[in-house]
XYZ file of C-alpha atoms in Angstrom:
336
model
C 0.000 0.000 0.000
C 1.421 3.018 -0.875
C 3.625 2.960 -3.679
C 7.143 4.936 -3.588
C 10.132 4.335 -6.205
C 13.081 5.145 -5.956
C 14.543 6.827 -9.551
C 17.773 8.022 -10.692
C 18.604 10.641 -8.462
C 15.327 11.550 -6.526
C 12.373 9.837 -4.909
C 9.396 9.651 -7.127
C 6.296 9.444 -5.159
C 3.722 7.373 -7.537
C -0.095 7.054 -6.456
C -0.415 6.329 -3.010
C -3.397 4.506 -3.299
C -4.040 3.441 0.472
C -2.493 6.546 1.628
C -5.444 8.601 0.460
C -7.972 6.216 1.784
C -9.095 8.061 5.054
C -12.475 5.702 5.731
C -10.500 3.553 8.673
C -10.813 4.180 12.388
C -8.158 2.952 15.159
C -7.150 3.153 18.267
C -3.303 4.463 19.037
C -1.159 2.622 21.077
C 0.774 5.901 22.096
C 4.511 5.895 22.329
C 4.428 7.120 26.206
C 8.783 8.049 25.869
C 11.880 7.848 23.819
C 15.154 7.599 26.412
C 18.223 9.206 24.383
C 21.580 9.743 24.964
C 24.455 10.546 21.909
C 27.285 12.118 21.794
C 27.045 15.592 19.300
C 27.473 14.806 15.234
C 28.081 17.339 12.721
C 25.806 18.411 9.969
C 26.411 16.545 7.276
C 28.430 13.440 9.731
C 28.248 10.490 9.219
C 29.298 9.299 12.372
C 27.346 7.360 15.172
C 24.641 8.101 12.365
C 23.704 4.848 10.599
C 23.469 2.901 13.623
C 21.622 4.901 15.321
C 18.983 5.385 13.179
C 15.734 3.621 13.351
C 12.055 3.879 11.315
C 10.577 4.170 15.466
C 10.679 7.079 17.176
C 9.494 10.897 17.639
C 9.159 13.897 15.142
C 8.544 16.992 16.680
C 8.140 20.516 14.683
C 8.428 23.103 17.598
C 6.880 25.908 15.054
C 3.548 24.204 14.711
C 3.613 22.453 18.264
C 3.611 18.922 16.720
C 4.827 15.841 18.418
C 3.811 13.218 16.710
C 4.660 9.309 16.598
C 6.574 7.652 13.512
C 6.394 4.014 12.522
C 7.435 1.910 9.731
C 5.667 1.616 6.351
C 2.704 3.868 5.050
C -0.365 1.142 5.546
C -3.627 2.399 6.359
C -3.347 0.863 9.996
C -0.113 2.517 10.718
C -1.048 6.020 8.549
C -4.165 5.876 11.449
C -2.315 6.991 14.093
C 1.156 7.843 13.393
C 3.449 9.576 11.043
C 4.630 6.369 8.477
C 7.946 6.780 7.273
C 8.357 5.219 3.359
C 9.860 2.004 3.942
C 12.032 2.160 0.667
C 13.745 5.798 1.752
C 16.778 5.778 3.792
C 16.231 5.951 7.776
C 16.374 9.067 9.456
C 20.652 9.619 9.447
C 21.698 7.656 6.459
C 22.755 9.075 3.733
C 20.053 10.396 1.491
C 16.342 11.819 2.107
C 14.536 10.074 4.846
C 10.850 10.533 3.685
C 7.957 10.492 6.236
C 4.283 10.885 5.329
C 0.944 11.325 7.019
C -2.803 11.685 6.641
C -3.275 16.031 5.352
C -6.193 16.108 8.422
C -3.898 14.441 10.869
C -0.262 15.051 12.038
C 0.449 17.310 8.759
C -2.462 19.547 8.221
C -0.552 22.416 9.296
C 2.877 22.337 7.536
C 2.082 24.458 5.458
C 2.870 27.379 7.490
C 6.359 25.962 8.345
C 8.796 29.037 6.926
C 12.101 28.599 5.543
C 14.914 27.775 8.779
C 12.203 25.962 10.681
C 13.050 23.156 13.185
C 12.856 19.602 12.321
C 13.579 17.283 15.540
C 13.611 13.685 14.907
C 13.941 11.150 18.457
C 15.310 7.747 17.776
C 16.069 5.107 20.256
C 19.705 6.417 20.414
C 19.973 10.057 19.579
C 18.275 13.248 18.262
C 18.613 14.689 15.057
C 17.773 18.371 13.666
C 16.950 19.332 10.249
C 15.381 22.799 9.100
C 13.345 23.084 6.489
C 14.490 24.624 2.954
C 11.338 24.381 0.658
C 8.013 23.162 0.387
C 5.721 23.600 -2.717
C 2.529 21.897 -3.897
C 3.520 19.289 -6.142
C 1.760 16.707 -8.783
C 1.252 13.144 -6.842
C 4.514 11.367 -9.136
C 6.861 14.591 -8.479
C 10.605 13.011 -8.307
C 11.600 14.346 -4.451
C 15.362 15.414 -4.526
C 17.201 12.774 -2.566
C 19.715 15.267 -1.270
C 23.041 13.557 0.808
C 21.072 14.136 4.284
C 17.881 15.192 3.928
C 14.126 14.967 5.213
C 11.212 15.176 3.471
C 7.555 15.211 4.759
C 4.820 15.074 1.997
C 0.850 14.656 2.648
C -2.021 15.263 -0.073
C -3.544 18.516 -1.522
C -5.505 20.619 -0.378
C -4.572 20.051 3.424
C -8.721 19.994 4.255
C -9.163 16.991 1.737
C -11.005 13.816 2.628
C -11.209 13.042 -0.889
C -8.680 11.735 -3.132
C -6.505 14.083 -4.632
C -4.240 14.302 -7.516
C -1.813 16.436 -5.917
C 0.730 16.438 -3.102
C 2.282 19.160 -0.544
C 5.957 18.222 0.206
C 8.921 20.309 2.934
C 12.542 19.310 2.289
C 14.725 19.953 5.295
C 18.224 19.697 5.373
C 20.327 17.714 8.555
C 22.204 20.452 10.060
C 23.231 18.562 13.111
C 22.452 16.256 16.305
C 22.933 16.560 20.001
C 23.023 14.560 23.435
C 19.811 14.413 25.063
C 18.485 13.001 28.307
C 15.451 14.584 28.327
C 12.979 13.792 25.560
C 9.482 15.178 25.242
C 6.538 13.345 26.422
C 4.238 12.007 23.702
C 0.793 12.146 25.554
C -1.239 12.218 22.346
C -3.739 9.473 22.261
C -6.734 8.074 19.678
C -9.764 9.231 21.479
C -11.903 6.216 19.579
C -14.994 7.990 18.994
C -18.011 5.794 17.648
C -21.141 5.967 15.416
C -24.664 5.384 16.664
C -25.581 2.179 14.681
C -28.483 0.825 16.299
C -29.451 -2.677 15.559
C -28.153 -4.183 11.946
C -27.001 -0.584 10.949
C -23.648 -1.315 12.613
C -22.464 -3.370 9.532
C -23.872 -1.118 7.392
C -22.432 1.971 8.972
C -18.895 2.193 7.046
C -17.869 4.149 3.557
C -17.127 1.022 1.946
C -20.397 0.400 2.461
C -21.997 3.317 1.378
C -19.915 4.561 -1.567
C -19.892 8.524 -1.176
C -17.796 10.961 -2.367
C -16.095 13.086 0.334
C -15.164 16.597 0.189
C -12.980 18.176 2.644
C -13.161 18.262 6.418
C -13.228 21.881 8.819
C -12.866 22.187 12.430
C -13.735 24.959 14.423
C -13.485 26.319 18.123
C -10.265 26.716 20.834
C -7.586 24.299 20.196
C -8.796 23.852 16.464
C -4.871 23.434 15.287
C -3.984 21.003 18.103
C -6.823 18.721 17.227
C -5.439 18.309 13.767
C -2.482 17.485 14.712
C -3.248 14.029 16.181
C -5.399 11.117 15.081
C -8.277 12.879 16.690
C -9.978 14.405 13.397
C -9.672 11.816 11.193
C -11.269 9.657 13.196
C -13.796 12.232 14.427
C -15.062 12.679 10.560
C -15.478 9.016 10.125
C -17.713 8.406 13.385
C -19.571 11.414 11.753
C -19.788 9.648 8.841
C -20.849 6.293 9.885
C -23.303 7.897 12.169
C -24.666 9.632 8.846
C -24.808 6.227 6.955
C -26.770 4.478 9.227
C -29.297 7.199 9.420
C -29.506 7.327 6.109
C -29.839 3.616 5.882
C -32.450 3.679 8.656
C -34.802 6.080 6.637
C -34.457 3.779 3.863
C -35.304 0.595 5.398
C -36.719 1.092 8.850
C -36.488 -3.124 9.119
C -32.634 -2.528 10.074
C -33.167 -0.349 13.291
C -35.668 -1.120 16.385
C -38.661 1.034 16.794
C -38.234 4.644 17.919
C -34.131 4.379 17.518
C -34.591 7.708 15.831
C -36.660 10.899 16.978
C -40.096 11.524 14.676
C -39.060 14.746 14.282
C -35.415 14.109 12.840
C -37.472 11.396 10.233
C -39.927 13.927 9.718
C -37.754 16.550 8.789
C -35.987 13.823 6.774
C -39.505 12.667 4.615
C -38.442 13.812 0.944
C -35.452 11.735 1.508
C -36.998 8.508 2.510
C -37.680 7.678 -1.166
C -33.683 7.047 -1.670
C -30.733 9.023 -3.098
C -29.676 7.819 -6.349
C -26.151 9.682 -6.514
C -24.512 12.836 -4.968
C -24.139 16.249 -6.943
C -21.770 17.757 -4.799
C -19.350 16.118 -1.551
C -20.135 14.990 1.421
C -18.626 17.845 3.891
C -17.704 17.340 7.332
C -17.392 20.178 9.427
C -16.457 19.241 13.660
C -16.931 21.900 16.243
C -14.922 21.289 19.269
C -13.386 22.747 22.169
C -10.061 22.270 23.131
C -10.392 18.442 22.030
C -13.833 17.845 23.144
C -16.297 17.566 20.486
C -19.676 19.009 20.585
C -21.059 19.165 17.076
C -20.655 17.709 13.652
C -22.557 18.921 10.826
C -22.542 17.057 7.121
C -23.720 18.841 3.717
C -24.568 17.253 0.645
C -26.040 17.987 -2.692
C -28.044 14.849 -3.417
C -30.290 13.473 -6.476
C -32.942 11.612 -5.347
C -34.277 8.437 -7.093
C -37.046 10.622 -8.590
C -34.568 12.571 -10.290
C -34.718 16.024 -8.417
C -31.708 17.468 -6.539
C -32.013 18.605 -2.743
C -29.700 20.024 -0.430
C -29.051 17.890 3.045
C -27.675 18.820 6.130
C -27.442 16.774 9.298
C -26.874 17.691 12.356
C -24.930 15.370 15.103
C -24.111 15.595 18.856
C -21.621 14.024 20.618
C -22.490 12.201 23.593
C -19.235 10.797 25.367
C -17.582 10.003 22.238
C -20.900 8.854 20.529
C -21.982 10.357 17.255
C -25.901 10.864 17.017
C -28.138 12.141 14.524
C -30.174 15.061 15.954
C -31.426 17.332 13.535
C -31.344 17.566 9.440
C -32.672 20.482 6.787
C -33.769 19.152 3.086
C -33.813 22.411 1.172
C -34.256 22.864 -2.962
């Protein structure tokens, strides 16, 4: 899953097929602390590099106050709740460009605003190593990255709102400019808050977006503490309990068979009545937005153009509150 060549001189980053799927929801297993001690290296050193590299460890980007966990390989079940760095790039220290990549509404939804000089730390099991960052541009999804003698490159999809898959790709280079003795190493308290869909009876099999084919647009979220909620696992998976909690509504209205009496308010089915018929197809994406407050959310509101089986086109928004960490329909507009 997630295809990355290596080509003449550069990295060429082909489609990343799994990397764009954002439908799965998991629970982090937090890395709680990385002990290091090394002895200072030079920029460009290679010594008591190689060996002290590893595909495990911490990357932390003081100017956007992220501190986020990096594992091996770019699967969807690694991608979920940690930073994945590309399996066929060199490790972090060896010589080359070590190339790390995440979900654009997780851990890298806000390097965009990382300016030229920025700090790049990256915790191993043995040492630390700095980088700052020399470029990043919006790129097309096969762009060749420059595999430079020590570099780093982080690279996520286009736009960094998008649920969807996109065609392009937003990539920082950073340069190694050194590493340093540390005993003290920050404190990765950062955990998957597993937030869930109300799927009442058979509607939790049917509550998924494999199971309800729907094209997604691009996720916003609001309120205090908006930028440290992207940066963790907490918004991806905060759109897809959204979601699910969406599908089985949806499915609910269609077949009422699948849920036990009264799982739904008459009002919310009422106010849902032109859309019992069915939806045939979507005209626009399905938009997430998440209101929360400094990581707790409160609301979650999804807007779709939609044709119905009858042909005509309606605009549908539902409403959801959050309960614990529950998703549940609670109010909807059907407008022409």
């Amino acid at each position: 899953m997630g295809l990355v060549c290596l080509v003449g001189a550069g990295l060429l980053l082909a489609n990343v097929v799994g990397f764009l799927n954002h439908s799965s929801r998991k629970g982090a297993q937090a890395i709680a602390r990385i002990e290091t001690r090394v002895e200072p290296i030079s920029g460009t050193s290679r010594s008591n590099t190689v060996s002290c590299a590893g595909a495990q460890g911490l990357l932390e980007i003081p100017a956007i106050h992220l501190l986020a966990p990096v594992e091996p390989g770019t699967l969807q079940s690694t991608l979920a709740y940690a930073v994945g760095h590309v399996s066929v790039s060199p490790e972090p220290g060896q010589v080359g460009t070590a190339v790390f990549a995440a979900h654009d509404v997780t851990w890298f939804h806000r390097i965009s605003s990382l300016s030229f000089g920025d700090a790049i730390l990256y915790y191993s099991a043995c040492q630390v190593l700095k980088y700052v960052v020399t470029s990043h541009e919006v790129v097309g999804h096969s762009y060749a990255i420059p595999n430079l003698p020590a570099g780093l490159a982080l690279f996520t999809c286009w736009p960094l709102d998008a649920l969807w898959e996109t065609s392009q790709r937003y990539v920082v280079q950073a340069t190694l400019v050194g590493g340093y003795q540390s005993t003290k190493v920050p404190k990765l308290t950062t955990a998957n808050p597993s937030y869930t869909s109300y799927s009442p009876g058979q509607l939790g099999s049917l509550d998924t977006l494999a199971a309800n084919p729907t094209p997604l647009g691009n996720l916003s979220v609001i309120g205090p503490g908006a930028g440290s909620f992207y940066s963790s696992p907490a918004a991806l998976d905060a759109s897809a309990a959204a979601q699910g909690a969406y599908f089985a509504l949806l499915r609910a209205l269609a077949d009422p068979s699948l849920a036990p009496p009264n799982s739904y308010s008459a009002n919310l089915l009422s106010e849902l009545g032109a859309v019992r018929q069915g939806i045939k197809g979507y005209s626009s994406p399905l938009d997430t937005s998440v209101s929360q407050v400094n990581g707790r959310v409160q609301v979650a509101l999804l807007k779709a153009t939609v044709t119905l089986l009858d042909g005509s086109q309606v605009h549908l928004a539902v409403t959801e509150t959050v309960s614990g960490n529950m998703f549940s329909p609670t109010e909807a507009t059907v407008s022409t």
